[in-house]
C-alpha cells in the first residue's frame, strides 16, 4: 500500500472527528486552549490505540497464512471495510443530526468520551483494513497522530467561528477519500492479478 492511499484513509477517518469537534466548537463562547490541548491529546491517544489494536488483531489473523489466495481475501476484506466506512459517512451526512446550539461555559471531558469511543470503534475497524493490506504501522501511527491533532484543533476553531453547518461537507469529503483509496486498491489488485 502506498503512502498516498494511507494518507487518504487517515484523512478520511479524521474528518469524522473534525465534524464532531466542529459541533463542540459551535457551543463555546471562547476556545480554552489548555482544555483543547488536553482533549486533543485524549482523542489522539485513544485513536492511535484503536488503530494499533485493530492492526495487531488483523496481523494475528493473517500471520498463520501466507498463501496468495488468503492475502487476496485480506485485500478484499480491506476494500469492503473502506467502502462500509465511506457509506457510514455518507449516511451521517444525509441524516445530518442537528446540534442543540446553546452556549456552554465549559465543555468538560465527559462529553468527549462517547465521541472518542464511537470514532475509536471505526478506527479499530480501519486498523483491521490496514493490517490486511500489510501496511507499515509506524507510518500509519505518525500520519494519524498528525492528522488528528490538526483536525481536532481545526474542527474546534471552525465550529467556534462558523458553527456546525459544514459538518456535512466534512463527512462527504471523508467518504470520497475512503472511496478513492478503496478504488485505488481495487485497480492495483486488478493490475496485479492480470484481470
PDB file of C-alpha atoms in Angstrom:
ATOM      1  CA  UNK A   1       0.000   0.000   0.000  1.00  0.00           C
ATOM      2  CA  UNK A   2       1.349   3.423  -0.894  1.00  0.00           C
ATOM      3  CA  UNK A   3       1.689   6.358   1.472  1.00  0.00           C
ATOM      4  CA  UNK A   4      -0.865   8.257  -0.630  1.00  0.00           C
ATOM      5  CA  UNK A   5      -3.506   5.576  -0.020  1.00  0.00           C
ATOM      6  CA  UNK A   6      -2.619   5.610   3.670  1.00  0.00           C
ATOM      7  CA  UNK A   7      -2.953   9.391   3.769  1.00  0.00           C
ATOM      8  CA  UNK A   8      -6.331   9.312   2.002  1.00  0.00           C
ATOM      9  CA  UNK A   9      -7.683   6.796   4.505  1.00  0.00           C
ATOM     10  CA  UNK A  10      -6.221   8.576   7.533  1.00  0.00           C
ATOM     11  CA  UNK A  11      -7.644  11.955   6.497  1.00  0.00           C
ATOM     12  CA  UNK A  12     -10.972  10.344   5.581  1.00  0.00           C
ATOM     13  CA  UNK A  13     -11.207   8.867   9.079  1.00  0.00           C
ATOM     14  CA  UNK A  14     -10.016  12.071  10.740  1.00  0.00           C
ATOM     15  CA  UNK A  15     -12.688  14.175   9.045  1.00  0.00           C
ATOM     16  CA  UNK A  16     -15.287  12.310  11.116  1.00  0.00           C
ATOM     17  CA  UNK A  17     -13.536  13.614  14.237  1.00  0.00           C
ATOM     18  CA  UNK A  18     -13.289  17.078  12.641  1.00  0.00           C
ATOM     19  CA  UNK A  19     -17.075  17.175  12.205  1.00  0.00           C
ATOM     20  CA  UNK A  20     -17.662  16.093  15.810  1.00  0.00           C
ATOM     21  CA  UNK A  21     -15.269  18.751  17.096  1.00  0.00           C
ATOM     22  CA  UNK A  22     -16.910  21.338  14.865  1.00  0.00           C
ATOM     23  CA  UNK A  23     -20.185  20.680  16.683  1.00  0.00           C
ATOM     24  CA  UNK A  24     -18.457  21.116  20.051  1.00  0.00           C
ATOM     25  CA  UNK A  25     -16.775  24.323  18.900  1.00  0.00           C
ATOM     26  CA  UNK A  26     -20.142  25.811  17.993  1.00  0.00           C
ATOM     27  CA  UNK A  27     -21.169  25.616  21.659  1.00  0.00           C
ATOM     28  CA  UNK A  28     -18.445  27.736  23.232  1.00  0.00           C
ATOM     29  CA  UNK A  29     -18.057  31.462  23.665  1.00  0.00           C
ATOM     30  CA  UNK A  30     -14.274  31.184  23.813  1.00  0.00           C
ATOM     31  CA  UNK A  31     -11.924  28.329  22.979  1.00  0.00           C
ATOM     32  CA  UNK A  32      -9.911  27.371  26.063  1.00  0.00           C
ATOM     33  CA  UNK A  33      -6.515  26.420  24.630  1.00  0.00           C
ATOM     34  CA  UNK A  34      -5.457  24.361  27.657  1.00  0.00           C
ATOM     35  CA  UNK A  35      -8.706  22.380  27.593  1.00  0.00           C
ATOM     36  CA  UNK A  36      -8.439  21.931  23.826  1.00  0.00           C
ATOM     37  CA  UNK A  37      -4.865  20.645  24.197  1.00  0.00           C
ATOM     38  CA  UNK A  38      -5.977  18.039  26.731  1.00  0.00           C
ATOM     39  CA  UNK A  39      -8.970  16.996  24.625  1.00  0.00           C
ATOM     40  CA  UNK A  40      -6.728  16.741  21.558  1.00  0.00           C
ATOM     41  CA  UNK A  41      -4.286  14.534  23.467  1.00  0.00           C
ATOM     42  CA  UNK A  42      -7.155  12.332  24.717  1.00  0.00           C
ATOM     43  CA  UNK A  43      -8.601  11.875  21.241  1.00  0.00           C
ATOM     44  CA  UNK A  44      -5.250  11.309  19.523  1.00  0.00           C
ATOM     45  CA  UNK A  45      -4.068   8.731  22.068  1.00  0.00           C
ATOM     46  CA  UNK A  46      -7.401   6.869  22.014  1.00  0.00           C
ATOM     47  CA  UNK A  47      -7.490   6.768  18.211  1.00  0.00           C
ATOM     48  CA  UNK A  48      -3.869   5.630  17.969  1.00  0.00           C
ATOM     49  CA  UNK A  49      -4.568   2.834  20.442  1.00  0.00           C
ATOM     50  CA  UNK A  50      -7.667   1.796  18.477  1.00  0.00           C
ATOM     51  CA  UNK A  51      -5.793   1.760  15.167  1.00  0.00           C
ATOM     52  CA  UNK A  52      -2.894  -0.150  16.695  1.00  0.00           C
ATOM     53  CA  UNK A  53      -5.212  -2.719  18.272  1.00  0.00           C
ATOM     54  CA  UNK A  54      -7.114  -3.301  15.018  1.00  0.00           C
ATOM     55  CA  UNK A  55      -3.856  -3.610  13.109  1.00  0.00           C
ATOM     56  CA  UNK A  56      -2.416  -6.030  15.677  1.00  0.00           C
ATOM     57  CA  UNK A  57      -5.527  -8.233  15.688  1.00  0.00           C
ATOM     58  CA  UNK A  58      -5.657  -8.437  11.894  1.00  0.00           C
ATOM     59  CA  UNK A  59      -1.980  -9.348  11.682  1.00  0.00           C
ATOM     60  CA  UNK A  60      -2.618 -12.120  14.205  1.00  0.00           C
ATOM     61  CA  UNK A  61      -5.381 -13.453  11.966  1.00  0.00           C
ATOM     62  CA  UNK A  62      -3.297 -13.306   8.813  1.00  0.00           C
ATOM     63  CA  UNK A  63       0.027 -14.359  10.359  1.00  0.00           C
ATOM     64  CA  UNK A  64      -0.695 -18.059  10.065  1.00  0.00           C
ATOM     65  CA  UNK A  65      -1.356 -17.999   6.351  1.00  0.00           C
ATOM     66  CA  UNK A  66       0.952 -16.794   3.619  1.00  0.00           C
ATOM     67  CA  UNK A  67      -0.993 -18.255   0.731  1.00  0.00           C
ATOM     68  CA  UNK A  68      -1.581 -15.724  -2.023  1.00  0.00           C
ATOM     69  CA  UNK A  69      -5.266 -16.632  -2.020  1.00  0.00           C
ATOM     70  CA  UNK A  70      -5.527 -15.668   1.663  1.00  0.00           C
ATOM     71  CA  UNK A  71      -3.697 -12.386   1.020  1.00  0.00           C
ATOM     72  CA  UNK A  72      -6.128 -11.656  -1.815  1.00  0.00           C
ATOM     73  CA  UNK A  73      -9.076 -12.321   0.517  1.00  0.00           C
ATOM     74  CA  UNK A  74      -7.489  -9.977   3.075  1.00  0.00           C
ATOM     75  CA  UNK A  75      -7.305  -7.253   0.432  1.00  0.00           C
ATOM     76  CA  UNK A  76     -10.949  -7.814  -0.491  1.00  0.00           C
ATOM     77  CA  UNK A  77     -11.936  -7.562   3.189  1.00  0.00           C
ATOM     78  CA  UNK A  78      -9.977  -4.311   3.471  1.00  0.00           C
ATOM     79  CA  UNK A  79     -11.783  -2.883   0.441  1.00  0.00           C
ATOM     80  CA  UNK A  80     -15.169  -3.885   1.890  1.00  0.00           C
ATOM     81  CA  UNK A  81     -14.232  -2.226   5.195  1.00  0.00           C
ATOM     82  CA  UNK A  82     -13.250   1.006   3.433  1.00  0.00           C
ATOM     83  CA  UNK A  83     -16.454   1.068   1.407  1.00  0.00           C
ATOM     84  CA  UNK A  84     -18.561   0.403   4.519  1.00  0.00           C
ATOM     85  CA  UNK A  85     -16.801   3.202   6.397  1.00  0.00           C
ATOM     86  CA  UNK A  86     -17.446   5.568   3.493  1.00  0.00           C
ATOM     87  CA  UNK A  87     -21.119   4.566   3.342  1.00  0.00           C
ATOM     88  CA  UNK A  88     -21.366   5.299   7.074  1.00  0.00           C
ATOM     89  CA  UNK A  89     -20.034   8.828   6.493  1.00  0.00           C
ATOM     90  CA  UNK A  90     -22.475   9.411   3.628  1.00  0.00           C
ATOM     91  CA  UNK A  91     -25.359   8.270   5.843  1.00  0.00           C
ATOM     92  CA  UNK A  92     -24.188  10.645   8.582  1.00  0.00           C
ATOM     93  CA  UNK A  93     -24.148  13.472   6.032  1.00  0.00           C
ATOM     94  CA  UNK A  94     -27.655  12.632   4.812  1.00  0.00           C
ATOM     95  CA  UNK A  95     -29.145  12.231   8.292  1.00  0.00           C
ATOM     96  CA  UNK A  96     -27.403  15.443   9.429  1.00  0.00           C
ATOM     97  CA  UNK A  97     -28.245  15.318  13.115  1.00  0.00           C
ATOM     98  CA  UNK A  98     -28.973  18.799  14.355  1.00  0.00           C
ATOM     99  CA  UNK A  99     -26.991  20.155  17.257  1.00  0.00           C
ATOM    100  CA  UNK A 100     -28.815  21.947  20.050  1.00  0.00           C
ATOM    101  CA  UNK A 101     -26.692  25.040  19.675  1.00  0.00           C
ATOM    102  CA  UNK A 102     -26.502  26.737  23.052  1.00  0.00           C
ATOM    103  CA  UNK A 103     -23.726  28.439  24.948  1.00  0.00           C
ATOM    104  CA  UNK A 104     -21.617  26.217  27.203  1.00  0.00           C
ATOM    105  CA  UNK A 105     -19.289  27.858  29.692  1.00  0.00           C
ATOM    106  CA  UNK A 106     -17.109  24.769  29.997  1.00  0.00           C
ATOM    107  CA  UNK A 107     -17.270  21.684  27.807  1.00  0.00           C
ATOM    108  CA  UNK A 108     -15.591  19.341  30.287  1.00  0.00           C
ATOM    109  CA  UNK A 109     -14.182  15.963  29.319  1.00  0.00           C
ATOM    110  CA  UNK A 110     -17.182  13.699  29.815  1.00  0.00           C
ATOM    111  CA  UNK A 111     -18.842  14.831  26.611  1.00  0.00           C
ATOM    112  CA  UNK A 112     -15.780  13.822  24.576  1.00  0.00           C
ATOM    113  CA  UNK A 113     -15.634  10.243  25.870  1.00  0.00           C
ATOM    114  CA  UNK A 114     -18.664   8.921  23.901  1.00  0.00           C
ATOM    115  CA  UNK A 115     -17.444  10.702  20.770  1.00  0.00           C
ATOM    116  CA  UNK A 116     -13.955   9.246  21.205  1.00  0.00           C
ATOM    117  CA  UNK A 117     -15.399   5.788  21.873  1.00  0.00           C
ATOM    118  CA  UNK A 118     -17.636   5.859  18.786  1.00  0.00           C
ATOM    119  CA  UNK A 119     -14.978   7.120  16.406  1.00  0.00           C
ATOM    120  CA  UNK A 120     -12.491   4.742  18.042  1.00  0.00           C
ATOM    121  CA  UNK A 121     -14.606   1.757  17.036  1.00  0.00           C
ATOM    122  CA  UNK A 122     -14.420   2.802  13.393  1.00  0.00           C
ATOM    123  CA  UNK A 123     -10.699   3.497  13.711  1.00  0.00           C
ATOM    124  CA  UNK A 124     -10.293  -0.020  15.152  1.00  0.00           C
ATOM    125  CA  UNK A 125     -12.114  -1.401  12.106  1.00  0.00           C
ATOM    126  CA  UNK A 126      -9.864   0.673   9.829  1.00  0.00           C
ATOM    127  CA  UNK A 127      -6.902  -0.823  11.698  1.00  0.00           C
ATOM    128  CA  UNK A 128      -8.120  -4.238  10.556  1.00  0.00           C
ATOM    129  CA  UNK A 129      -8.141  -2.988   6.964  1.00  0.00           C
ATOM    130  CA  UNK A 130      -4.605  -1.641   7.282  1.00  0.00           C
ATOM    131  CA  UNK A 131      -3.438  -4.924   8.789  1.00  0.00           C
ATOM    132  CA  UNK A 132      -4.997  -6.946   5.973  1.00  0.00           C
ATOM    133  CA  UNK A 133      -3.237  -4.696   3.474  1.00  0.00           C
ATOM    134  CA  UNK A 134       0.134  -5.208   5.162  1.00  0.00           C
ATOM    135  CA  UNK A 135       0.824  -1.536   5.756  1.00  0.00           C
ATOM    136  CA  UNK A 136       3.670  -0.242   7.913  1.00  0.00           C
ATOM    137  CA  UNK A 137       2.203   0.546  11.335  1.00  0.00           C
ATOM    138  CA  UNK A 138       4.719   3.239  12.305  1.00  0.00           C
ATOM    139  CA  UNK A 139       3.926   5.296   9.212  1.00  0.00           C
ATOM    140  CA  UNK A 140       0.205   4.951   9.924  1.00  0.00           C
ATOM    141  CA  UNK A 141       0.501   5.993  13.547  1.00  0.00           C
ATOM    142  CA  UNK A 142       2.556   9.067  12.668  1.00  0.00           C
ATOM    143  CA  UNK A 143       0.142  10.075   9.898  1.00  0.00           C
ATOM    144  CA  UNK A 144      -2.928   9.528  12.062  1.00  0.00           C
ATOM    145  CA  UNK A 145      -1.444  11.362  15.042  1.00  0.00           C
ATOM    146  CA  UNK A 146      -0.561  14.414  12.964  1.00  0.00           C
ATOM    147  CA  UNK A 147      -3.839  14.440  11.019  1.00  0.00           C
ATOM    148  CA  UNK A 148      -5.930  14.070  14.166  1.00  0.00           C
ATOM    149  CA  UNK A 149      -4.054  16.760  16.075  1.00  0.00           C
ATOM    150  CA  UNK A 150      -4.545  19.201  13.207  1.00  0.00           C
ATOM    151  CA  UNK A 151      -8.178  18.310  12.505  1.00  0.00           C
ATOM    152  CA  UNK A 152      -9.289  18.237  16.163  1.00  0.00           C
ATOM    153  CA  UNK A 153      -7.975  21.767  16.689  1.00  0.00           C
ATOM    154  CA  UNK A 154      -9.236  22.924  13.278  1.00  0.00           C
ATOM    155  CA  UNK A 155     -12.675  21.434  13.950  1.00  0.00           C
ATOM    156  CA  UNK A 156     -12.993  23.202  17.283  1.00  0.00           C
ATOM    157  CA  UNK A 157     -11.987  26.575  15.851  1.00  0.00           C
ATOM    158  CA  UNK A 158     -14.080  26.091  12.709  1.00  0.00           C
ATOM    159  CA  UNK A 159     -17.150  25.365  14.818  1.00  0.00           C
ATOM    160  CA  UNK A 160     -16.355  28.315  17.070  1.00  0.00           C
ATOM    161  CA  UNK A 161     -16.128  30.685  14.097  1.00  0.00           C
ATOM    162  CA  UNK A 162     -18.723  29.315  11.688  1.00  0.00           C
ATOM    163  CA  UNK A 163     -20.998  26.931  13.594  1.00  0.00           C
ATOM    164  CA  UNK A 164     -21.654  23.315  12.717  1.00  0.00           C
ATOM    165  CA  UNK A 165     -23.233  23.710   9.291  1.00  0.00           C
ATOM    166  CA  UNK A 166     -20.269  22.427   7.281  1.00  0.00           C
ATOM    167  CA  UNK A 167     -20.083  19.047   9.020  1.00  0.00           C
ATOM    168  CA  UNK A 168     -21.986  17.503   6.095  1.00  0.00           C
ATOM    169  CA  UNK A 169     -19.184  18.568   3.771  1.00  0.00           C
ATOM    170  CA  UNK A 170     -16.600  17.035   6.097  1.00  0.00           C
ATOM    171  CA  UNK A 171     -18.498  13.730   6.077  1.00  0.00           C
ATOM    172  CA  UNK A 172     -18.821  13.733   2.279  1.00  0.00           C
ATOM    173  CA  UNK A 173     -15.159  14.627   1.725  1.00  0.00           C
ATOM    174  CA  UNK A 174     -14.131  11.881   4.164  1.00  0.00           C
ATOM    175  CA  UNK A 175     -16.340   9.369   2.344  1.00  0.00           C
ATOM    176  CA  UNK A 176     -14.921  10.371  -1.042  1.00  0.00           C
ATOM    177  CA  UNK A 177     -11.348   9.986   0.225  1.00  0.00           C
ATOM    178  CA  UNK A 178     -12.121   6.494   1.549  1.00  0.00           C
ATOM    179  CA  UNK A 179     -13.793   5.556  -1.748  1.00  0.00           C
ATOM    180  CA  UNK A 180     -10.813   6.811  -3.762  1.00  0.00           C
ATOM    181  CA  UNK A 181      -8.428   4.772  -1.610  1.00  0.00           C
ATOM    182  CA  UNK A 182     -10.638   1.684  -1.984  1.00  0.00           C
ATOM    183  CA  UNK A 183     -10.887   2.148  -5.751  1.00  0.00           C
ATOM    184  CA  UNK A 184      -7.119   2.567  -5.991  1.00  0.00           C
ATOM    185  CA  UNK A 185      -6.617  -0.707  -4.120  1.00  0.00           C
ATOM    186  CA  UNK A 186      -9.063  -2.423  -6.497  1.00  0.00           C
ATOM    187  CA  UNK A 187      -7.153  -1.091  -9.513  1.00  0.00           C
ATOM    188  CA  UNK A 188      -3.825  -2.261  -8.081  1.00  0.00           C
ATOM    189  CA  UNK A 189      -5.308  -5.703  -7.367  1.00  0.00           C
ATOM    190  CA  UNK A 190      -6.754  -5.951 -10.882  1.00  0.00           C
ATOM    191  CA  UNK A 191      -3.436  -4.979 -12.456  1.00  0.00           C
ATOM    192  CA  UNK A 192      -1.508  -7.310 -10.143  1.00  0.00           C
ATOM    193  CA  UNK A 193      -3.808 -10.279 -10.868  1.00  0.00           C
ATOM    194  CA  UNK A 194      -3.913  -9.521 -14.590  1.00  0.00           C
ATOM    195  CA  UNK A 195      -7.685  -9.130 -14.649  1.00  0.00           C
TER     196      UNK A 195
END
